[in-house]
């Protein structure tokens, strides 16, 4: 299946200077031995997702002129990137995506891709803070997409950006996300969230919906 629109939109929400790729989850992707060992006990579907994510990541690295390398998995399941590289991997039904970049000015990056089906009603209280729920009640849609689902994707991306820095659990109710019609979004951490080292800054949140998918990205800037 062609996903040229999705590829173009993924690139459009990728932070400047970084590279992005998608890969189909179709069982066609090879793994390095160290990656294969990390996933050898997984169900076939999970293995295919993992392999597609690594394929997308290696495709993005190739855009930065980095030859194919293993991307092992840490004990906490996050990808272990080559020295000097930051990145994020996500997958949903049929598609894996990855963004990568150099770590000179950016400490971390987060990416999430989701199907655009509305968030189940019974899950909203676990995902949305009071202010987010009020925004959804006032305007259920943002840029013609489900505000709840876009908020969910944004928070997943935020977790993926923050966790590699703090190594601490980050819950959906630990941040408030403000989505804009322009495709930008901002996040404010609550007192319950793990603190970022000063003066790191959450920056450049972008989101988009295309071809039945919602994509969100965010990155953490280093101190100047």
PDB file of N, CA and C in Angstrom, residues 127-132 155 158 162 166 168-178 186-196 202:
ATOM      1  N   UNK A 127      -6.940   9.972  30.272  1.00  0.00           N
ATOM      2  CA  UNK A 127      -6.064  10.635  29.306  1.00  0.00           C
ATOM      3  C   UNK A 127      -6.100  12.149  29.454  1.00  0.00           C
ATOM      4  N   UNK A 128      -7.305  12.706  29.662  1.00  0.00           N
ATOM      5  CA  UNK A 128      -7.502  14.147  29.607  1.00  0.00           C
ATOM      6  C   UNK A 128      -7.529  14.777  30.999  1.00  0.00           C
ATOM      7  N   UNK A 129      -6.767  15.848  31.165  1.00  0.00           N
ATOM      8  CA  UNK A 129      -6.876  16.654  32.384  1.00  0.00           C
ATOM      9  C   UNK A 129      -8.190  17.446  32.325  1.00  0.00           C
ATOM     10  N   UNK A 130      -8.517  18.130  33.402  1.00  0.00           N
ATOM     11  CA  UNK A 130      -9.769  18.893  33.436  1.00  0.00           C
ATOM     12  C   UNK A 130      -9.788  19.963  32.349  1.00  0.00           C
ATOM     13  N   UNK A 131      -8.675  20.653  32.171  1.00  0.00           N
ATOM     14  CA  UNK A 131      -8.653  21.716  31.160  1.00  0.00           C
ATOM     15  C   UNK A 131      -8.763  21.129  29.750  1.00  0.00           C
ATOM     16  N   UNK A 132      -8.140  19.981  29.516  1.00  0.00           N
ATOM     17  CA  UNK A 132      -8.252  19.332  28.206  1.00  0.00           C
ATOM     18  C   UNK A 132      -9.665  18.824  27.958  1.00  0.00           C
ATOM     19  N   UNK A 155       0.501  13.389  23.828  1.00  0.00           N
ATOM     20  CA  UNK A 155       1.033  12.954  25.127  1.00  0.00           C
ATOM     21  C   UNK A 155       1.933  11.735  24.986  1.00  0.00           C
ATOM     22  N   UNK A 158       5.156  13.141  23.858  1.00  0.00           N
ATOM     23  CA  UNK A 158       5.810  13.837  24.969  1.00  0.00           C
ATOM     24  C   UNK A 158       6.493  12.851  25.908  1.00  0.00           C
ATOM     25  N   UNK A 162      10.473  12.751  26.944  1.00  0.00           N
ATOM     26  CA  UNK A 162      10.909  13.034  28.313  1.00  0.00           C
ATOM     27  C   UNK A 162      11.546  11.824  28.991  1.00  0.00           C
ATOM     28  N   UNK A 166      14.739  11.587  31.877  1.00  0.00           N
ATOM     29  CA  UNK A 166      14.501  11.455  33.316  1.00  0.00           C
ATOM     30  C   UNK A 166      14.543  10.016  33.803  1.00  0.00           C
ATOM     31  N   UNK A 168      12.032   8.325  34.384  1.00  0.00           N
ATOM     32  CA  UNK A 168      10.936   8.200  35.335  1.00  0.00           C
ATOM     33  C   UNK A 168       9.608   8.094  34.609  1.00  0.00           C
ATOM     34  N   UNK A 169       8.664   7.393  35.251  1.00  0.00           N
ATOM     35  CA  UNK A 169       7.344   7.217  34.676  1.00  0.00           C
ATOM     36  C   UNK A 169       6.656   8.557  34.477  1.00  0.00           C
ATOM     37  N   UNK A 170       5.927   8.653  33.395  1.00  0.00           N
ATOM     38  CA  UNK A 170       5.214   9.876  33.040  1.00  0.00           C
ATOM     39  C   UNK A 170       3.805   9.482  32.631  1.00  0.00           C
ATOM     40  N   UNK A 171       2.801   9.956  33.380  1.00  0.00           N
ATOM     41  CA  UNK A 171       1.430   9.577  33.099  1.00  0.00           C
ATOM     42  C   UNK A 171       0.710  10.588  32.221  1.00  0.00           C
ATOM     43  N   UNK A 172      -0.426  10.165  31.649  1.00  0.00           N
ATOM     44  CA  UNK A 172      -1.183  11.052  30.768  1.00  0.00           C
ATOM     45  C   UNK A 172      -1.674  12.307  31.489  1.00  0.00           C
ATOM     46  N   UNK A 173      -1.934  12.202  32.778  1.00  0.00           N
ATOM     47  CA  UNK A 173      -2.455  13.348  33.519  1.00  0.00           C
ATOM     48  C   UNK A 173      -1.346  14.225  34.088  1.00  0.00           C
ATOM     49  N   UNK A 174      -0.102  13.945  33.725  1.00  0.00           N
ATOM     50  CA  UNK A 174       1.035  14.730  34.215  1.00  0.00           C
ATOM     51  C   UNK A 174       1.356  15.928  33.330  1.00  0.00           C
ATOM     52  N   UNK A 175       0.565  16.156  32.298  1.00  0.00           N
ATOM     53  CA  UNK A 175       0.808  17.294  31.414  1.00  0.00           C
ATOM     54  C   UNK A 175      -0.501  17.786  30.830  1.00  0.00           C
ATOM     55  N   UNK A 176      -0.545  19.071  30.560  1.00  0.00           N
ATOM     56  CA  UNK A 176      -1.652  19.674  29.821  1.00  0.00           C
ATOM     57  C   UNK A 176      -1.179  19.993  28.412  1.00  0.00           C
ATOM     58  N   UNK A 177      -1.934  19.565  27.430  1.00  0.00           N
ATOM     59  CA  UNK A 177      -1.599  19.799  26.024  1.00  0.00           C
ATOM     60  C   UNK A 177      -2.600  20.782  25.426  1.00  0.00           C
ATOM     61  N   UNK A 178      -2.092  21.764  24.722  1.00  0.00           N
ATOM     62  CA  UNK A 178      -2.915  22.746  24.030  1.00  0.00           C
ATOM     63  C   UNK A 178      -2.697  22.590  22.531  1.00  0.00           C
ATOM     64  N   UNK A 186       1.463  22.759  22.268  1.00  0.00           N
ATOM     65  CA  UNK A 186       2.362  23.040  23.388  1.00  0.00           C
ATOM     66  C   UNK A 186       1.967  22.160  24.567  1.00  0.00           C
ATOM     67  N   UNK A 187       2.926  21.934  25.454  1.00  0.00           N
ATOM     68  CA  UNK A 187       2.681  21.114  26.636  1.00  0.00           C
ATOM     69  C   UNK A 187       3.199  21.821  27.870  1.00  0.00           C
ATOM     70  N   UNK A 188       2.412  21.764  28.927  1.00  0.00           N
ATOM     71  CA  UNK A 188       2.815  22.290  30.233  1.00  0.00           C
ATOM     72  C   UNK A 188       2.834  21.134  31.214  1.00  0.00           C
ATOM     73  N   UNK A 189       3.977  20.907  31.854  1.00  0.00           N
ATOM     74  CA  UNK A 189       4.081  19.812  32.808  1.00  0.00           C
ATOM     75  C   UNK A 189       3.409  20.184  34.122  1.00  0.00           C
ATOM     76  N   UNK A 190       2.695  19.220  34.690  1.00  0.00           N
ATOM     77  CA  UNK A 190       2.084  19.417  36.003  1.00  0.00           C
ATOM     78  C   UNK A 190       3.124  19.148  37.094  1.00  0.00           C
ATOM     79  N   UNK A 191       2.774  19.490  38.323  1.00  0.00           N
ATOM     80  CA  UNK A 191       3.698  19.274  39.448  1.00  0.00           C
ATOM     81  C   UNK A 191       4.008  17.797  39.648  1.00  0.00           C
ATOM     82  N   UNK A 192       3.129  16.918  39.182  1.00  0.00           N
ATOM     83  CA  UNK A 192       3.318  15.478  39.350  1.00  0.00           C
ATOM     84  C   UNK A 192       4.283  14.879  38.337  1.00  0.00           C
ATOM     85  N   UNK A 193       4.655  15.651  37.319  1.00  0.00           N
ATOM     86  CA  UNK A 193       5.516  15.131  36.252  1.00  0.00           C
ATOM     87  C   UNK A 193       6.979  15.127  36.677  1.00  0.00           C
ATOM     88  N   UNK A 194       7.797  14.223  36.141  1.00  0.00           N
ATOM     89  CA  UNK A 194       9.239  14.277  36.391  1.00  0.00           C
ATOM     90  C   UNK A 194       9.799  15.589  35.862  1.00  0.00           C
ATOM     91  N   UNK A 195      10.665  16.201  36.639  1.00  0.00           N
ATOM     92  CA  UNK A 195      11.227  17.496  36.251  1.00  0.00           C
ATOM     93  C   UNK A 195      12.365  17.304  35.249  1.00  0.00           C
ATOM     94  N   UNK A 196      12.374  18.124  34.218  1.00  0.00           N
ATOM     95  CA  UNK A 196      13.493  18.135  33.283  1.00  0.00           C
ATOM     96  C   UNK A 196      14.658  18.902  33.893  1.00  0.00           C
ATOM     97  N   UNK A 202      10.872  22.164  26.530  1.00  0.00           N
ATOM     98  CA  UNK A 202       9.992  21.444  25.603  1.00  0.00           C
ATOM     99  C   UNK A 202       9.674  22.381  24.441  1.00  0.00           C
TER     100      UNK A 202
END
